[in-house]
Amino acid sequence: MHDDATGLYEESYNAATDAGDAALAGNALAFLAYQRVNGDRQAGIETAARSCETAGPDAPSGVRALLHERLAWAYAVAGLAAETERALEAAGAALAGTSNEPQPDWAAWVDENELRIMTGRCWTELRRPLRAIPALESALVQYDDAHARDKSLYLSWLAESYMTAGEVEQAAAVTGRALDLCAGVSSVRPRQRLAPVLGQLSQYQNIPAVTEVLEKTRA
């Protein structure tokens, strides 16, 4: 329901602006950019850049890190590696400067591990597995299985990077782990993310690890 989502993000931006909360207004734009980037990459980049400008340099460090992460993602989807790296560096610099300042609850979850996840996702999107895999593996080892929806989603990017690297068996193992985690999750996103990887794996049905994960999918 993308039209409804767009309307809500815009309403959120207007409410935050009326309230004089620049950080929250920037966050609304970041969500809007996240939605737009898959349909109109340039619009997604422009909206993500605007979100950082709207929040401004005085926003809490976690907010600045979050918005620069989202800008990095917009650049990665557009295939812009240098710009992606600069945005990730800006997010890292914001986190490095974290003090005891209060963070809004909607950005309190942003930390070094979250940045590693986004770093891995971006380099996966840019088809740079040698950069993506270490970032994702180091982050996911610290991710509790209780966060099944998020962990299965992030594992899908790891599986994709292994496929890009030509490591088919490893991609199959990670995909199987993601399928186990998302089996009881109501969100459709992990399955949607895993579908292209499963399509690629289907070309290697003679490999036992692949056969196993494809049978798991059918079951």
mmCIF file of C-alpha atoms in Angstrom:
data_model
loop_
_atom_site.group_PDB
_atom_site.id
_atom_site.type_symbol
_atom_site.label_atom_id
_atom_site.label_comp_id
_atom_site.label_asym_id
_atom_site.label_seq_id
_atom_site.Cartn_x
_atom_site.Cartn_y
_atom_site.Cartn_z
ATOM 1 C CA MET A 1 0.000 0.000 0.000
ATOM 2 C CA HIS A 2 2.653 2.439 -1.144
ATOM 3 C CA ASP A 3 0.322 5.398 -1.687
ATOM 4 C CA ASP A 4 -0.888 5.143 1.909
ATOM 5 C CA ALA A 5 2.694 4.844 3.140
ATOM 6 C CA THR A 6 3.790 7.916 1.193
ATOM 7 C CA GLY A 7 0.915 9.911 2.624
ATOM 8 C CA LEU A 8 1.800 8.885 6.168
ATOM 9 C CA TYR A 9 5.481 9.722 5.747
ATOM 10 C CA GLU A 10 4.574 13.143 4.357
ATOM 11 C CA GLU A 11 2.102 13.705 7.193
ATOM 12 C CA SER A 12 4.806 12.737 9.674
ATOM 13 C CA TYR A 13 7.221 15.206 8.078
ATOM 14 C CA ASN A 14 4.669 18.025 8.218
ATOM 15 C CA ALA A 15 3.788 17.290 11.856
ATOM 16 C CA ALA A 16 7.453 17.212 12.884
ATOM 17 C CA THR A 17 8.112 20.456 11.027
ATOM 18 C CA ASP A 18 5.133 22.129 12.701
ATOM 19 C CA ALA A 19 6.455 20.940 16.067
ATOM 20 C CA GLY A 20 9.910 22.357 15.339
ATOM 21 C CA ASP A 21 11.546 18.924 15.627
ATOM 22 C CA ALA A 22 14.149 18.955 12.849
ATOM 23 C CA ALA A 23 15.560 15.531 13.739
ATOM 24 C CA LEU A 24 12.137 13.888 13.535
ATOM 25 C CA ALA A 25 11.396 15.693 10.264
ATOM 26 C CA GLY A 26 14.660 14.321 8.884
ATOM 27 C CA ASN A 27 13.657 10.834 9.966
ATOM 28 C CA ALA A 28 10.341 11.102 8.116
ATOM 29 C CA LEU A 29 12.226 12.058 4.956
ATOM 30 C CA ALA A 30 14.621 9.139 5.453
ATOM 31 C CA PHE A 31 11.675 6.731 5.504
ATOM 32 C CA LEU A 32 10.302 8.387 2.380
ATOM 33 C CA ALA A 33 13.689 8.017 0.687
ATOM 34 C CA TYR A 34 13.852 4.366 1.701
ATOM 35 C CA GLN A 35 10.520 3.832 -0.033
ATOM 36 C CA ARG A 36 11.326 5.873 -3.141
ATOM 37 C CA VAL A 37 14.754 4.499 -3.946
ATOM 38 C CA ASN A 38 13.491 1.229 -5.433
ATOM 39 C CA GLY A 39 11.261 3.050 -7.921
ATOM 40 C CA ASP A 40 13.111 6.290 -8.644
ATOM 41 C CA ARG A 41 16.742 6.096 -7.563
ATOM 42 C CA GLN A 42 17.523 9.752 -8.135
ATOM 43 C CA ALA A 43 14.470 10.846 -6.138
ATOM 44 C CA GLY A 44 15.524 8.464 -3.385
ATOM 45 C CA ILE A 45 19.033 9.950 -3.246
ATOM 46 C CA GLU A 46 17.729 13.511 -3.248
ATOM 47 C CA THR A 47 15.234 12.774 -0.472
ATOM 48 C CA ALA A 48 17.853 10.966 1.626
ATOM 49 C CA ALA A 49 20.296 13.862 1.229
ATOM 50 C CA ARG A 50 17.527 16.270 2.198
ATOM 51 C CA SER A 51 16.834 14.209 5.317
ATOM 52 C CA CYS A 52 20.441 14.739 6.502
ATOM 53 C CA GLU A 53 20.271 18.453 5.729
ATOM 54 C CA THR A 54 16.909 18.796 7.499
ATOM 55 C CA ALA A 55 18.131 17.159 10.705
ATOM 56 C CA GLY A 56 21.278 19.257 10.586
ATOM 57 C CA PRO A 57 24.666 18.960 12.305
ATOM 58 C CA ASP A 58 23.195 19.607 15.749
ATOM 59 C CA ALA A 59 20.939 16.545 15.679
ATOM 60 C CA PRO A 60 21.753 13.788 18.205
ATOM 61 C CA SER A 61 24.591 11.554 17.063
ATOM 62 C CA GLY A 62 22.381 8.483 16.668
ATOM 63 C CA VAL A 63 20.024 10.417 14.424
ATOM 64 C CA ARG A 64 22.860 11.656 12.218
ATOM 65 C CA ALA A 65 24.258 8.124 11.975
ATOM 66 C CA LEU A 66 20.866 6.699 11.042
ATOM 67 C CA LEU A 67 20.178 9.279 8.342
ATOM 68 C CA HIS A 68 23.637 8.928 6.789
ATOM 69 C CA GLU A 69 23.165 5.147 6.771
ATOM 70 C CA ARG A 70 19.952 5.611 4.809
ATOM 71 C CA LEU A 71 21.754 7.961 2.424
ATOM 72 C CA ALA A 72 24.445 5.315 1.941
ATOM 73 C CA TRP A 73 21.757 2.784 1.062
ATOM 74 C CA ALA A 74 20.229 5.124 -1.530
ATOM 75 C CA TYR A 75 23.647 5.565 -3.136
ATOM 76 C CA ALA A 76 24.294 1.804 -3.079
ATOM 77 C CA VAL A 77 21.007 1.004 -4.812
ATOM 78 C CA ALA A 78 22.005 3.524 -7.489
ATOM 79 C CA GLY A 79 25.382 1.799 -7.893
ATOM 80 C CA LEU A 80 27.451 4.735 -6.614
ATOM 81 C CA ALA A 81 30.276 3.138 -4.631
ATOM 82 C CA ALA A 82 32.359 6.219 -3.757
ATOM 83 C CA GLU A 83 29.316 8.136 -2.541
ATOM 84 C CA THR A 84 28.169 5.097 -0.555
ATOM 85 C CA GLU A 85 31.513 4.873 1.197
ATOM 86 C CA ARG A 86 31.494 8.573 2.091
ATOM 87 C CA ALA A 87 28.013 8.320 3.589
ATOM 88 C CA LEU A 88 29.000 5.258 5.622
ATOM 89 C CA GLU A 89 32.070 7.117 6.878
ATOM 90 C CA ALA A 90 29.837 10.030 7.917
ATOM 91 C CA ALA A 91 27.606 7.609 9.827
ATOM 92 C CA GLY A 92 30.645 6.113 11.537
ATOM 93 C CA ALA A 93 31.969 9.549 12.462
ATOM 94 C CA ALA A 94 28.624 10.440 14.020
ATOM 95 C CA LEU A 95 28.676 7.303 16.167
ATOM 96 C CA ALA A 96 32.302 7.852 17.137
ATOM 97 C CA GLY A 97 31.339 11.248 18.463
ATOM 98 C CA THR A 98 28.576 9.866 20.652
ATOM 99 C CA SER A 99 28.582 11.366 24.123
ATOM 100 C CA ASN A 100 26.104 11.166 26.958
ATOM 101 C CA GLU A 101 23.609 13.275 25.031
ATOM 102 C CA PRO A 102 20.057 11.903 25.110
ATOM 103 C CA GLN A 103 18.944 10.043 21.994
ATOM 104 C CA PRO A 104 15.319 9.924 20.803
ATOM 105 C CA ASP A 105 13.796 6.505 21.362
ATOM 106 C CA TRP A 106 13.261 6.023 17.619
ATOM 107 C CA ALA A 107 17.038 6.176 17.029
ATOM 108 C CA ALA A 108 18.315 4.640 20.264
ATOM 109 C CA TRP A 109 18.908 1.257 18.565
ATOM 110 C CA VAL A 110 21.511 2.672 16.173
ATOM 111 C CA ASP A 111 24.953 1.437 17.208
ATOM 112 C CA GLU A 112 28.189 0.065 15.752
ATOM 113 C CA ASN A 113 26.577 -3.291 15.033
ATOM 114 C CA GLU A 114 23.738 -1.659 13.138
ATOM 115 C CA LEU A 115 26.320 0.246 11.102
ATOM 116 C CA ARG A 116 28.113 -3.012 10.274
ATOM 117 C CA ILE A 117 24.802 -4.472 9.074
ATOM 118 C CA MET A 118 24.145 -1.498 6.804
ATOM 119 C CA THR A 119 27.743 -1.551 5.595
ATOM 120 C CA GLY A 120 27.350 -5.196 4.605
ATOM 121 C CA ARG A 121 24.015 -4.541 2.936
ATOM 122 C CA CYS A 122 25.445 -1.670 0.908
ATOM 123 C CA TRP A 123 28.463 -3.607 -0.319
ATOM 124 C CA THR A 124 26.226 -6.570 -1.144
ATOM 125 C CA GLU A 125 24.067 -4.276 -3.259
ATOM 126 C CA LEU A 126 27.226 -3.003 -4.963
ATOM 127 C CA ARG A 127 28.334 -6.601 -5.592
ATOM 128 C CA ARG A 128 31.495 -6.270 -3.519
ATOM 129 C CA PRO A 129 31.394 -9.504 -1.474
ATOM 130 C CA LEU A 130 34.923 -9.183 -0.081
ATOM 131 C CA ARG A 131 33.733 -6.084 1.754
ATOM 132 C CA ALA A 132 30.207 -7.222 2.476
ATOM 133 C CA ILE A 133 30.790 -10.676 3.964
ATOM 134 C CA PRO A 134 33.138 -9.723 6.851
ATOM 135 C CA ALA A 135 30.874 -6.842 7.893
ATOM 136 C CA LEU A 136 27.736 -8.991 7.894
ATOM 137 C CA GLU A 137 29.330 -11.990 9.590
ATOM 138 C CA SER A 138 30.850 -9.918 12.389
ATOM 139 C CA ALA A 139 27.500 -8.212 13.002
ATOM 140 C CA LEU A 140 25.288 -11.296 12.786
ATOM 141 C CA VAL A 141 27.350 -13.308 15.254
ATOM 142 C CA GLN A 142 26.209 -10.772 17.859
ATOM 143 C CA TYR A 143 22.564 -10.895 16.753
ATOM 144 C CA ASP A 144 20.323 -13.004 18.960
ATOM 145 C CA ASP A 145 18.021 -15.486 17.212
ATOM 146 C CA ALA A 146 15.143 -13.999 19.205
ATOM 147 C CA HIS A 147 15.202 -11.157 16.665
ATOM 148 C CA ALA A 148 14.136 -13.687 14.038
ATOM 149 C CA ARG A 149 12.618 -11.320 11.495
ATOM 150 C CA ASP A 150 15.583 -8.951 11.384
ATOM 151 C CA LYS A 151 18.239 -11.652 11.563
ATOM 152 C CA SER A 152 16.695 -13.702 8.761
ATOM 153 C CA LEU A 153 16.417 -10.543 6.664
ATOM 154 C CA TYR A 154 20.073 -9.646 7.189
ATOM 155 C CA LEU A 155 21.136 -13.228 6.500
ATOM 156 C CA SER A 156 19.552 -12.864 3.062
ATOM 157 C CA TRP A 157 22.151 -10.224 2.172
ATOM 158 C CA LEU A 158 24.923 -12.491 3.433
ATOM 159 C CA ALA A 159 23.603 -15.341 1.288
ATOM 160 C CA GLU A 160 23.461 -13.017 -1.707
ATOM 161 C CA SER A 161 27.070 -11.956 -1.200
ATOM 162 C CA TYR A 162 28.191 -15.571 -0.983
ATOM 163 C CA MET A 163 26.426 -16.228 -4.289
ATOM 164 C CA THR A 164 28.176 -13.230 -5.851
ATOM 165 C CA ALA A 165 31.488 -14.643 -4.595
ATOM 166 C CA GLY A 166 30.682 -18.025 -6.157
ATOM 167 C CA GLU A 167 30.493 -19.780 -2.772
ATOM 168 C CA VAL A 168 27.372 -21.792 -3.536
ATOM 169 C CA GLU A 169 27.483 -24.204 -0.602
ATOM 170 C CA GLN A 170 27.963 -21.392 1.872
ATOM 171 C CA ALA A 171 25.132 -19.424 0.286
ATOM 172 C CA ALA A 172 22.905 -22.490 0.640
ATOM 173 C CA ALA A 173 23.824 -22.921 4.314
ATOM 174 C CA VAL A 174 23.080 -19.284 5.120
ATOM 175 C CA THR A 175 19.809 -19.416 3.175
ATOM 176 C CA GLY A 176 18.746 -22.504 5.115
ATOM 177 C CA ARG A 177 19.487 -20.727 8.385
ATOM 178 C CA ALA A 178 17.436 -17.725 7.276
ATOM 179 C CA LEU A 179 14.524 -19.967 6.283
ATOM 180 C CA ASP A 180 14.568 -21.632 9.700
ATOM 181 C CA LEU A 181 14.489 -18.265 11.454
ATOM 182 C CA CYS A 182 11.682 -16.737 9.400
ATOM 183 C CA ALA A 183 9.448 -19.836 9.429
ATOM 184 C CA GLY A 184 7.232 -18.443 12.193
ATOM 185 C CA VAL A 185 7.548 -14.769 11.293
ATOM 186 C CA SER A 186 4.532 -12.932 9.907
ATOM 187 C CA SER A 187 6.589 -10.388 7.927
ATOM 188 C CA VAL A 188 6.835 -11.203 4.217
ATOM 189 C CA ARG A 189 10.113 -9.337 3.717
ATOM 190 C CA PRO A 190 12.580 -12.129 4.591
ATOM 191 C CA ARG A 191 10.936 -14.496 2.098
ATOM 192 C CA GLN A 192 10.849 -11.783 -0.550
ATOM 193 C CA ARG A 193 14.552 -11.103 -0.030
ATOM 194 C CA LEU A 194 15.441 -14.808 -0.158
ATOM 195 C CA ALA A 195 13.504 -15.497 -3.375
ATOM 196 C CA PRO A 196 16.218 -14.249 -5.795
ATOM 197 C CA VAL A 197 18.907 -16.214 -3.926
ATOM 198 C CA LEU A 198 16.789 -19.356 -4.088
ATOM 199 C CA GLY A 199 16.321 -18.752 -7.814
ATOM 200 C CA GLN A 200 20.090 -18.645 -8.279
ATOM 201 C CA LEU A 201 20.593 -21.706 -6.107
ATOM 202 C CA SER A 202 18.133 -23.690 -8.238
ATOM 203 C CA GLN A 203 20.813 -23.768 -10.964
ATOM 204 C CA TYR A 204 22.953 -25.963 -8.684
ATOM 205 C CA GLN A 205 20.481 -28.656 -7.694
ATOM 206 C CA ASN A 206 23.126 -31.371 -8.056
ATOM 207 C CA ILE A 207 24.957 -30.010 -4.991
ATOM 208 C CA PRO A 208 23.681 -31.750 -1.808
ATOM 209 C CA ALA A 209 23.618 -28.560 0.298
ATOM 210 C CA VAL A 210 21.505 -26.860 -2.355
ATOM 211 C CA THR A 211 19.185 -29.839 -2.710
ATOM 212 C CA GLU A 212 18.570 -29.746 1.025
ATOM 213 C CA VAL A 213 17.680 -26.050 1.165
ATOM 214 C CA LEU A 214 15.415 -26.280 -1.898
ATOM 215 C CA GLU A 215 13.558 -29.198 -0.305
ATOM 216 C CA LYS A 216 13.191 -27.113 2.858
ATOM 217 C CA THR A 217 11.674 -24.324 0.766
ATOM 218 C CA ARG A 218 9.150 -26.649 -0.841
ATOM 219 C CA ALA A 219 8.223 -28.075 2.567
#
